[in-house]
XYZ file of C-alpha atoms in Angstrom:
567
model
C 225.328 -82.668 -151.789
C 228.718 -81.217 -152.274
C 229.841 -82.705 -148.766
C 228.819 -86.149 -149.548
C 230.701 -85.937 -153.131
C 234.179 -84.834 -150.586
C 233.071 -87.811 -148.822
C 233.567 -90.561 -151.623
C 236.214 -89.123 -153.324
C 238.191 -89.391 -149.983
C 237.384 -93.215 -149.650
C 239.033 -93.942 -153.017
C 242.472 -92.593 -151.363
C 245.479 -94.594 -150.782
C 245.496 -95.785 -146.845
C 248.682 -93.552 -145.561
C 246.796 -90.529 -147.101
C 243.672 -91.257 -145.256
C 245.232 -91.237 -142.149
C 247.492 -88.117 -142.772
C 243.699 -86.348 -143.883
C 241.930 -87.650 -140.532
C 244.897 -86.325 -138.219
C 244.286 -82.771 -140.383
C 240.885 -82.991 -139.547
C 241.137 -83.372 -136.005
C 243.953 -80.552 -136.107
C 241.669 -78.088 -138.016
C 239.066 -78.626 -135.309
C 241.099 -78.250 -132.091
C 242.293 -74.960 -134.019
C 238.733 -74.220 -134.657
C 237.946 -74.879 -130.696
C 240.668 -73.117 -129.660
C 240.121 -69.712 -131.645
C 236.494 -70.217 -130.182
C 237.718 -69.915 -126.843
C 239.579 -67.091 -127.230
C 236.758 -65.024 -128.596
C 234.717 -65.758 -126.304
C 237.431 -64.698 -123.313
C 237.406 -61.289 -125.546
C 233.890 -60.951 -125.640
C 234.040 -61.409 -121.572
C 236.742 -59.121 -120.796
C 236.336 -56.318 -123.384
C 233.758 -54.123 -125.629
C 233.598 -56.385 -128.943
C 231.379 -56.819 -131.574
C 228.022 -58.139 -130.281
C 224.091 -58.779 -130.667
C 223.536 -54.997 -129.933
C 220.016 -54.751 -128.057
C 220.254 -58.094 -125.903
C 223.959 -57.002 -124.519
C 222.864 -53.544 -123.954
C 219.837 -54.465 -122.112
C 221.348 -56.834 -120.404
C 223.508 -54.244 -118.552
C 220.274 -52.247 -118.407
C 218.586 -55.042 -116.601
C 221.130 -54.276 -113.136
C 221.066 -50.754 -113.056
C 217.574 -49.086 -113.311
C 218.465 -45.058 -113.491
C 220.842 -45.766 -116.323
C 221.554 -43.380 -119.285
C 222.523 -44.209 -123.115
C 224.032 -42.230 -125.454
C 224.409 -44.277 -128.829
C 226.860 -42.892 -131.302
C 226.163 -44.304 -135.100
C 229.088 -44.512 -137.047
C 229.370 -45.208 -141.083
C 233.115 -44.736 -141.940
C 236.091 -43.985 -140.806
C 235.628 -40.140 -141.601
C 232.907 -40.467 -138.980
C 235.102 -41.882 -136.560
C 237.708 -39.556 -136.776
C 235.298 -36.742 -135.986
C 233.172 -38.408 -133.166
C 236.164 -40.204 -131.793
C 237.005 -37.244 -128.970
C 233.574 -36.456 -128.388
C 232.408 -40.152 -127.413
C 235.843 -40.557 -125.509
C 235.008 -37.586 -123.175
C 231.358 -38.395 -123.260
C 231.968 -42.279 -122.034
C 234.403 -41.164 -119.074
C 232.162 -38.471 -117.672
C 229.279 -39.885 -115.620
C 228.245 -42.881 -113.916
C 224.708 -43.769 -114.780
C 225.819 -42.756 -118.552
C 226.850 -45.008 -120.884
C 227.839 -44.480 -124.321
C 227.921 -47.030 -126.966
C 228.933 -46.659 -130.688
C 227.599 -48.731 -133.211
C 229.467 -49.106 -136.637
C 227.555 -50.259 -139.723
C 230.607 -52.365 -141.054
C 230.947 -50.665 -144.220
C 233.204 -48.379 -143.867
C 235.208 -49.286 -141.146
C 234.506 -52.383 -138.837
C 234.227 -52.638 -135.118
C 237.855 -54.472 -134.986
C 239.056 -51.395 -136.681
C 237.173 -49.062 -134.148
C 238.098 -50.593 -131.079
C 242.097 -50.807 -132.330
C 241.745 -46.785 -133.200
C 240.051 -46.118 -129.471
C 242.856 -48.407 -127.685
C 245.407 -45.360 -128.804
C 243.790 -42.626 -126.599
C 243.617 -42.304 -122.943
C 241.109 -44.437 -121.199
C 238.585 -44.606 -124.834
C 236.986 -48.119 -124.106
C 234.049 -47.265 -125.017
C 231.517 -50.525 -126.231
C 231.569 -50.894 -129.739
C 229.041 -53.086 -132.104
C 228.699 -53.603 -135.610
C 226.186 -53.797 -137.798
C 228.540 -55.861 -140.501
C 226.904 -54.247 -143.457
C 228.851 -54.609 -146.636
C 229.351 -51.997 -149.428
C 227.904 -53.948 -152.089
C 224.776 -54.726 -149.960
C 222.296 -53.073 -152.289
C 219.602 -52.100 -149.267
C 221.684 -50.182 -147.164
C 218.905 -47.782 -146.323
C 216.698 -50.494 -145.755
C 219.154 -52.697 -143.461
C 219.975 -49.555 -141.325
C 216.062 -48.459 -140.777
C 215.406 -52.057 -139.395
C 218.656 -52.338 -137.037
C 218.551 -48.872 -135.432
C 214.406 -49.561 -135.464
C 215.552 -52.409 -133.150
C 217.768 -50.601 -131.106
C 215.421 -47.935 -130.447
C 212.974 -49.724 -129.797
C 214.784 -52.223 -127.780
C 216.800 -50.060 -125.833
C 215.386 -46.548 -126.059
C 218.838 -44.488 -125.971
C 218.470 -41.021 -124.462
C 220.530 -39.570 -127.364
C 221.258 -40.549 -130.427
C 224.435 -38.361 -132.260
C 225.224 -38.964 -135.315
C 226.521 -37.237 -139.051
C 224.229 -34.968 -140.700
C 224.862 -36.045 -144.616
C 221.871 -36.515 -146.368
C 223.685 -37.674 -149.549
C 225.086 -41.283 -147.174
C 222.391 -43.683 -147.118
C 222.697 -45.202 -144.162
C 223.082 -41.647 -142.620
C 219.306 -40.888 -144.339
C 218.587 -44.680 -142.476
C 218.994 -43.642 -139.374
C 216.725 -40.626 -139.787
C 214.120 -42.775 -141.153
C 214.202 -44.824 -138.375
C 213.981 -41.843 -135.876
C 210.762 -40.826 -137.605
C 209.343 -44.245 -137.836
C 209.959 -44.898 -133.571
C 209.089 -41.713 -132.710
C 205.445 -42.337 -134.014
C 205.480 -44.736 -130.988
C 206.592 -41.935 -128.153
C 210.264 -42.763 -128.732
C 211.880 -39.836 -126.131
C 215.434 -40.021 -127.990
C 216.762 -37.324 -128.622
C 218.404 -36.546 -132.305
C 222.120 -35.046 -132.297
C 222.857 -34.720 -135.957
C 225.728 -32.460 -136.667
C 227.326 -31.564 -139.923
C 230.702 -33.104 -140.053
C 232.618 -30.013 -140.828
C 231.278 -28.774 -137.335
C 231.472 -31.854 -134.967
C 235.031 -30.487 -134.390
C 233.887 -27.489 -132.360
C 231.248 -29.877 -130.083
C 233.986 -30.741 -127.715
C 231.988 -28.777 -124.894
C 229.226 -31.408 -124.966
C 231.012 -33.437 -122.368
C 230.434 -30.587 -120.112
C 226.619 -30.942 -120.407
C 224.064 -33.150 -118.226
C 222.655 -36.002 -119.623
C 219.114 -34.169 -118.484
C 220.752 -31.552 -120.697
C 222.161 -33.204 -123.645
C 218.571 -34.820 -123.927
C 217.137 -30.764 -124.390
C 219.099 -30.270 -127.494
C 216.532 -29.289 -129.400
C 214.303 -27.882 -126.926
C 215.788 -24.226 -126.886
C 214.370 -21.746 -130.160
C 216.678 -19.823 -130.855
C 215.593 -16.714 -133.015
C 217.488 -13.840 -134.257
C 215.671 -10.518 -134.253
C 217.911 -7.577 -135.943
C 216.895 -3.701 -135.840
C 217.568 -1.470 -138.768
C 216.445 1.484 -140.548
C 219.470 3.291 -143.068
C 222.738 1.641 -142.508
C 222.735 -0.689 -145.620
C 226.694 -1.484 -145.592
C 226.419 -2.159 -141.713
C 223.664 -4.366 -142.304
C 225.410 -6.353 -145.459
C 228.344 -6.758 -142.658
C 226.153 -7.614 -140.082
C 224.060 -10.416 -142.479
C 227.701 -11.584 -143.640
C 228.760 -12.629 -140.586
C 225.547 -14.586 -139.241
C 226.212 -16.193 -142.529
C 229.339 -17.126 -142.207
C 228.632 -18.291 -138.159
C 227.769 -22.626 -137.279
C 224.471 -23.408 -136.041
C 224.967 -27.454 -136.017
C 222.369 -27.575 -138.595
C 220.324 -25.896 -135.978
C 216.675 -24.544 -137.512
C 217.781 -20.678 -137.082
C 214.397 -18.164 -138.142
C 215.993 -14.860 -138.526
C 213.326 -11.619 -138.213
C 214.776 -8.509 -139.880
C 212.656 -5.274 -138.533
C 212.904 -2.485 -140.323
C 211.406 0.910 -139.027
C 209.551 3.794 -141.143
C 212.448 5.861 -142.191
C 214.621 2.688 -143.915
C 215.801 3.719 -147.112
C 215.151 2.066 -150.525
C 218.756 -0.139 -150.719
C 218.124 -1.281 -147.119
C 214.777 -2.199 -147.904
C 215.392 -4.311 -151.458
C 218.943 -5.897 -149.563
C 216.445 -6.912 -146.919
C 214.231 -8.666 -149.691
C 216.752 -10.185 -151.639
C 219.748 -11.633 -149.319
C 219.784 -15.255 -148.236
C 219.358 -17.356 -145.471
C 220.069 -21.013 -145.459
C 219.638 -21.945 -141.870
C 216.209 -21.696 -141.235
C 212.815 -18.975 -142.287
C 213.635 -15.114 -142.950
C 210.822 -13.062 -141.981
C 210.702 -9.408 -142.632
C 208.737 -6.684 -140.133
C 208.618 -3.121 -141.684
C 206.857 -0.384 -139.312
C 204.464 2.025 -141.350
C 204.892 4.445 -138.251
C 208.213 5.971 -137.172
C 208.716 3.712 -133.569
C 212.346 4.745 -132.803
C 214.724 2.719 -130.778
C 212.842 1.749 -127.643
C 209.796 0.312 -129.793
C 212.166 -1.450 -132.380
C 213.823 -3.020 -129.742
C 210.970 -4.112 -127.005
C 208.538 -5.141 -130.021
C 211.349 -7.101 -131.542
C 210.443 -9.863 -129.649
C 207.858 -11.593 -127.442
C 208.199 -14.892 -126.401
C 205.251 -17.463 -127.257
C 207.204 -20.275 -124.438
C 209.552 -20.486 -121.869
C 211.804 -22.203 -124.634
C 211.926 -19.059 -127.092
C 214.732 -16.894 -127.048
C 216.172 -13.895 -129.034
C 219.398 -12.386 -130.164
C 218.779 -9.469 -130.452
C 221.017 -7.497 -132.981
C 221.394 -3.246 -134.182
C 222.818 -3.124 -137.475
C 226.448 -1.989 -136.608
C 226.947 -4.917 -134.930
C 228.921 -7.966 -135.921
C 229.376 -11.768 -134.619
C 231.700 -13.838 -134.354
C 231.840 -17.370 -136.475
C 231.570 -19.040 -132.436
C 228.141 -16.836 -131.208
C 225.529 -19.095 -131.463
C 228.003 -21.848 -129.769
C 228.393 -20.000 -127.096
C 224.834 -18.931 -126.775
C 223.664 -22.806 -127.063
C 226.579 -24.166 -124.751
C 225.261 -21.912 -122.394
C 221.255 -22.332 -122.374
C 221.685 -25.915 -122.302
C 224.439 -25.877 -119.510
C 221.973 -23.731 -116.959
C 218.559 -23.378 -118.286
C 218.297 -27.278 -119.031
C 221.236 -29.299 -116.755
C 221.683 -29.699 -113.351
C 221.971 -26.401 -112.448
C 218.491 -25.761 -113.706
C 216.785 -24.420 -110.829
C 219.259 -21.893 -109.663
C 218.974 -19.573 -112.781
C 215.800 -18.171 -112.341
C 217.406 -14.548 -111.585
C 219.495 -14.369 -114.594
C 217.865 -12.755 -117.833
C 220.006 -12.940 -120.825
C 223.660 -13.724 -122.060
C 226.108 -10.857 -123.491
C 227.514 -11.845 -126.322
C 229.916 -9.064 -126.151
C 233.047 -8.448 -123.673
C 232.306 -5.124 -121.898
C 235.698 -2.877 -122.154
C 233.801 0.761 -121.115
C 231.492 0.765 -117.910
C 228.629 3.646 -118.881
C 227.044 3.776 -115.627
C 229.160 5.868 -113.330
C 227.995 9.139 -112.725
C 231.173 10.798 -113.883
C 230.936 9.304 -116.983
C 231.955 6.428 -118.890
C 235.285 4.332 -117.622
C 237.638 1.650 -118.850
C 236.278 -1.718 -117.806
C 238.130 -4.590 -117.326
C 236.997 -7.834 -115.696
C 239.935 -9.961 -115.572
C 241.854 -7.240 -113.856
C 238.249 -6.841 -111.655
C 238.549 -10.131 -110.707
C 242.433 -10.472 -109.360
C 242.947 -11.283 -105.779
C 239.350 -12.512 -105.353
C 238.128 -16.295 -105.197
C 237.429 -16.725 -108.924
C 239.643 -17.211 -111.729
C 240.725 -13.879 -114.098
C 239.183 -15.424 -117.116
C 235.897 -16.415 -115.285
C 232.871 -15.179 -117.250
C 230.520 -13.357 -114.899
C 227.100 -12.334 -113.650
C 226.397 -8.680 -114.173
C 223.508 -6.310 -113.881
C 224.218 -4.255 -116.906
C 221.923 -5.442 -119.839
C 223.884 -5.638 -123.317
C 222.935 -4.288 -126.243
C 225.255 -4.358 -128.668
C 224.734 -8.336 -128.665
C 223.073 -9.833 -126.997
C 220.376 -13.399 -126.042
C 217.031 -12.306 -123.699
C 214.910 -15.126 -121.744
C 211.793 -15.142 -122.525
C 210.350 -14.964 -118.893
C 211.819 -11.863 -117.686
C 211.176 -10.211 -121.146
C 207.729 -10.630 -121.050
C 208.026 -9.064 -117.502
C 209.857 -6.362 -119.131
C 207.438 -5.646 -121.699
C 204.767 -4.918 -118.742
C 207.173 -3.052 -117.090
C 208.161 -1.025 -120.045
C 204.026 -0.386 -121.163
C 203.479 1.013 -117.484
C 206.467 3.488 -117.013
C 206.079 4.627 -120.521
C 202.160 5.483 -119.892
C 203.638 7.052 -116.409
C 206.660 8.744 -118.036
C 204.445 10.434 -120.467
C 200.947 11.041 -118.723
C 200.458 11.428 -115.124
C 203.974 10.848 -113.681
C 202.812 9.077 -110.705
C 205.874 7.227 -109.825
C 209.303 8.415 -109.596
C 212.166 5.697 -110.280
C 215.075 6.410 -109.981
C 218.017 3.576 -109.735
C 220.921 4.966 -107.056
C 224.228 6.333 -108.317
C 223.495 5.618 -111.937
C 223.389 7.497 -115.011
C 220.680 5.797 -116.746
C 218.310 7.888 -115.394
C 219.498 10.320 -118.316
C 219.319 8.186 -121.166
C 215.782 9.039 -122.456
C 215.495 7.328 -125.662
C 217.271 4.255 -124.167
C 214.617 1.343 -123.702
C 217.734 -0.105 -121.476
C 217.200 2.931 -118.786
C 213.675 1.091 -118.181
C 215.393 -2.515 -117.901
C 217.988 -1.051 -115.387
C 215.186 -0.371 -113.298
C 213.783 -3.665 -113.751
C 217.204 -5.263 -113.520
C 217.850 -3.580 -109.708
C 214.774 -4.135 -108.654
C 214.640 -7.549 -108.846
C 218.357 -8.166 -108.376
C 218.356 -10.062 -112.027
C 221.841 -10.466 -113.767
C 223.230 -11.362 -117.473
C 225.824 -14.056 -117.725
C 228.852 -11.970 -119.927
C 232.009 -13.613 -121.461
C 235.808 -12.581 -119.888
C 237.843 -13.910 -122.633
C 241.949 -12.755 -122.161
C 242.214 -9.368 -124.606
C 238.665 -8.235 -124.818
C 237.666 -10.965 -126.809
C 234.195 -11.434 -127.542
C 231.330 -13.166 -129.751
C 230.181 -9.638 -130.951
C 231.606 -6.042 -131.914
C 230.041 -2.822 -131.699
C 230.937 -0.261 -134.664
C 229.330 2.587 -132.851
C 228.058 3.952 -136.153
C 225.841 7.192 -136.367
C 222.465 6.595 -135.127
C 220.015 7.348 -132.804
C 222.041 6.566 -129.562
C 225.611 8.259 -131.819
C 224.251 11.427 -133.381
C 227.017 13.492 -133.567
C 229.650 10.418 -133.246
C 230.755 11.265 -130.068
C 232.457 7.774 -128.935
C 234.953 6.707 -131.000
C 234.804 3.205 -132.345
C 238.315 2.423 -130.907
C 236.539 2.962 -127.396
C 233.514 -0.292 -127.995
C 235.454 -2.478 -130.841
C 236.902 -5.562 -129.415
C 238.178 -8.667 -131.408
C 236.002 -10.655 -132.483
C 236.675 -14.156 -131.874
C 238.634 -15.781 -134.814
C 239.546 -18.994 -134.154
C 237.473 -21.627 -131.770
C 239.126 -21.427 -128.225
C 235.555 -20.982 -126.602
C 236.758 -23.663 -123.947
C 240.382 -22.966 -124.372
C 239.809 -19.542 -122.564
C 237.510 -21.058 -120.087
C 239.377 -22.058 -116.467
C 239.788 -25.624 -116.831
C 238.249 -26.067 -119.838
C 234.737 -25.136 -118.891
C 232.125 -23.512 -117.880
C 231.819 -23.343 -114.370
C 228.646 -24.339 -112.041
C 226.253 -21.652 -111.831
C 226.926 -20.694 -108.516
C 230.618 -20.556 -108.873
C 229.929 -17.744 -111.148
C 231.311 -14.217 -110.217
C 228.292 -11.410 -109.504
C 229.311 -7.643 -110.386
C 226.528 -4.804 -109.760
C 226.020 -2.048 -112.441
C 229.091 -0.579 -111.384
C 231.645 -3.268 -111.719
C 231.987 -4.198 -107.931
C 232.256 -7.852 -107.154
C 229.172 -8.919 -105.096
C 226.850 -11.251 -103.319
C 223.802 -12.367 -105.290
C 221.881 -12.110 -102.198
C 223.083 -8.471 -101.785
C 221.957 -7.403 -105.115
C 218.422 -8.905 -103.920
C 218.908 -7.012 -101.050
C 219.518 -3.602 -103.315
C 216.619 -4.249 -105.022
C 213.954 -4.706 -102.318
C 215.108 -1.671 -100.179
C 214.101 0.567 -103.486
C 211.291 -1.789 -104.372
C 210.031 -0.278 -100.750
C 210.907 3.137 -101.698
C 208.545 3.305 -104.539
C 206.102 1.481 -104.415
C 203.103 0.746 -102.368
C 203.212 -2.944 -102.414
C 206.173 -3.979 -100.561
C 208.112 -7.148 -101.569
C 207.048 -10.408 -100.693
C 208.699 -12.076 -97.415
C 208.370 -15.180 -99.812
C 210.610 -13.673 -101.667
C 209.217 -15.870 -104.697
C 209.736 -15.017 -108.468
C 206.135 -14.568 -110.622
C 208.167 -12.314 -113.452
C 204.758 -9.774 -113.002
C 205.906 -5.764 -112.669
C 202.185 -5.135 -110.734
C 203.876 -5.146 -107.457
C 206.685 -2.984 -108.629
C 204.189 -0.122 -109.526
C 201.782 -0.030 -106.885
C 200.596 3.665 -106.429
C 197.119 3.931 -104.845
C 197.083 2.929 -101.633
C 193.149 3.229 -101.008
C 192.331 0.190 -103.262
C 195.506 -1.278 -103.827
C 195.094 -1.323 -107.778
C 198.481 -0.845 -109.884
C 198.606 2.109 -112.249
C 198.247 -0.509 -114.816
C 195.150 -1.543 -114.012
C 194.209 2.265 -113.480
C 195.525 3.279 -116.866
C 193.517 0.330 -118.487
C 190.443 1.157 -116.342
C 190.956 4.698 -117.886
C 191.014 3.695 -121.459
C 187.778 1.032 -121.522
């Protein structure tokens, strides 16, 4: 209607002015053709603003093994944060592409693509939504596009902002729920924007490991019994720590003795980050049970921090705890960890094993003129416990362990064990003289930080206790700094962390090693005491029986005697 009204007023127009109109006409349309053109050149040559799921899959459709990792992006706060991490993330790997998709209210996919042009090779494909700010279903516009995309594409990860206050932010978790009711396998990254700034290690990770995200449980298990003020420090600082809106359960076990302002602090302090359970003993356990019953693993994705009350973390702990589980327990190097049982969270500066006593302890200087970097972190027999995450398959094998040689230790004393040249062997109310034996025996080793000064993701005050009676060791002798500030991959060589088995060994005592020799170690005393020798196989089952084999005439472990004895 209103273009045939256009139409007749123009034929009531003077001749000259006609033909000066028609000659616009056909100017405005060879413009109109020409600015066509060029678009579509850009759309050939360059990431531009597309139908998302038919261009994606239509890159999809020539490669078959390929990866996606979508970023969502609502304005230009968002950007600015994700910006380095989908840079790094785009140039890393073949097979993996990522893509960000930007709903169009905040900032537009013009303005996204100008902003990546500034940084170093940053081209990665951008698409947008073009949802306005005054369109009044946002929440409803974003479920049905990233619906689509899921479903059309399937990304392997999806990263995004954690704000539950931004609608289209609460879209795109809507949408997650609704596909994953189909058996949708992408995985949810969704950080808190105040913490997206210290992800920059995720371009180190496998895409078979960025998809495992959320497989790891992390659980933090803390011991205490009358240190109230080193427990309020203790609390404080897992407070103040990032988890990436992580789903942290924190287990606080207190033992018989506690006193009354432990046990109300206990009751009343809070914890935002995920379910605070508390475990009080009725009977005295001491140390060794506080610590071993702390924790048992219900899967092979549990795992425990295990804290005493004089110690404190650093903001960065549970970074580097994550970075690291996902890095070897999930990527490529998956299948090579199966000997190592924990991660220090601590930087050892005293080595406590040496039969003359305890002696400065310095890994960067331990690791000059060898093949590794200074600053490498390391492999190490000597289980932490002044902070420190346990595996859940070789604590279970501890806990066996630890049942046997405690029956042994305090009944029949069938089986001597003693571990060569160490000093363990006198720490009787130490539950880590029984995981030293373990530890050799099996050749296992715990992955420790080597940060430049000592510094380290926990800090032990050394307070009086069961293990500091009479406050023997100073605390200048076990404090180190705590790390401050986040250069978790600024102290790493080249940036880092390196492959697995690029990683420095060191045996109980500090001397650089072979894995294979500290395998070696192990089965020579595994032969010594006891009557089932180690397997030629040579294959890990993370079961103690053939570690405490004592009667030869029917072959049955002295755990299956000391059962037998008890029916």
């Amino acid at each position: 209607m209103v273009y045939s009204i256009l139409n007749k007023q123009r034929t009531n127009l003077t001749l000259p002015y006609r033909k000066i109109i028609k000659n616009q006409f056909i100017f405005e349309f060879l413009l109109l053709t020409f600015l066509i053109l060029i678009l579509l050149f850009v759309n050939a040559n360059r990431s531009y603003i597309k139908p998302i799921s038919s261009q994606i899959q239509k890159v999809n459709a020539h490669i078959s093994n390929i990866n996606y990792i979508i970023f969502v992006v609502d304005d230009d706060q968002h950007a600015k944060s994700l910006q380095p991490i989908y840079c790094n993330l785009h140039r890393k790997e073949e097979n993996v592409y990522t893509h960000v998709i930007v709903t169009g209210r905040g900032i537009s996919g013009t303005d996204l693509i100008k902003s990546n042009s500034l940084l170093p090779n940053c081209d990665a494909p951008v698409y947008d939504l073009e949802l306005q700010k005054g369109n009044k279903n946002i929440l409803k516009s974003v479920i049905i596009e990233i619906s689509d995309i899921l479903e059309q594409i399937r990304p392997d990860v999806l990263i995004y902002i954690n704000d539950h206050k931004n609608e289209a932010m609460r879209g795109v978790d809507a949408a997650l729920v609704a596909v994953s009711q189909k058996n949708s396998t992408t995985t949810k990254i969704s950080i808190p924007i105040e913490h997206t700034k210290h992800l920059m290690w995720l371009s180190d990770l496998s895409i078979e490991a960025l998809k495992n995200w959320n497989t790891p449980n992390i659980q933090l298990k803390v011991i205490t019994q009358d240190r109230p003020q080193s427990l309020s420090r203790l609390i404080q600082s897992l407070n103040s720590s990032i988890y990436f809106g992580d789903n942290v359960h924190l287990t606080i076990n207190i033992d018989r003795s506690a006193d009354l302002v432990t046990v109300k602090y206990c009751q009343t302090f809070e914890w935002p980050f995920g379910q605070k359970n508390i475990r009080y003993r009725i009977i005295q356990g001491g140390l060794v049970t506080a610590v071993s019953g702390s924790y048992y693993p219900s899967t092979n994705d549990d795992y425990a921090i295990i804290l005493e009350d004089d110690i404190e973390v650093s903001p960065f702990y549970y970074i580097w705890a994550k970075y690291i589980i996902l890095k070897y327990r999930y990527g490529i190097d998956r299948n090579l960890f199966g000997r190592m049982f924990g991660i220090s969270l601590y930087n050892i500066r005293i080595s406590e094993l040496n039969m003359t006593g305890r002696q400065p302890f310095n890994a960067t200087k331990i690791l000059q003129d060898t093949k590794y970097p200074n600053q490498s972190p390391y492999l190490s027999q000597v289980p932490c416990s002044w902070g420190a995450l346990y595996f859940p398959e070789i604590w279970r094998e501890f806990h066996d362990y630890l049942s046997a040689r405690l029956a042994d230790v305090s009944g029949p004393k069938l089986q001597r064990i003693v571990v060569p040249e160490s000093r363990s062997d006198r720490w009787g109310q130490s539950w880590k003289r029984y995981m030293i034996e373990l530890i050799y025996l099996r050749g296992y080793v715990m992955l420790y930080p080597n940060y430049q000064n000592h510094i380290s993701f926990s800090t032990n005050y050394a307070e009086k206790g069961v293990h500091f009676k009479k406050k023997k060791t100073s605390n200048a002798e076990l404090l180190v700094p705590l790390m401050k500030e986040d250069i978790l991959l600024k102290g790493l060589p080249g940036n880092h962390l390196p492959n697995f088995n690029d990683l420095p060994a060191l045996d109980l005592w500090g001397h650089v090693i072979s894995p294979e020799k500290l395998i070696q170690r192990g089965r020579e005393l595994h032969s010594e005491i006891s009557r089932c020798p180690p397997s030629d196989i040579d294959k890990l089952t993370y079961d103690p029986q053939d570690l405490l084999c004592v009667d030869p005439s029917n072959n049955l472990t002295f755990v299956e005697k000391v059962l037998a004895k008890n029916q």
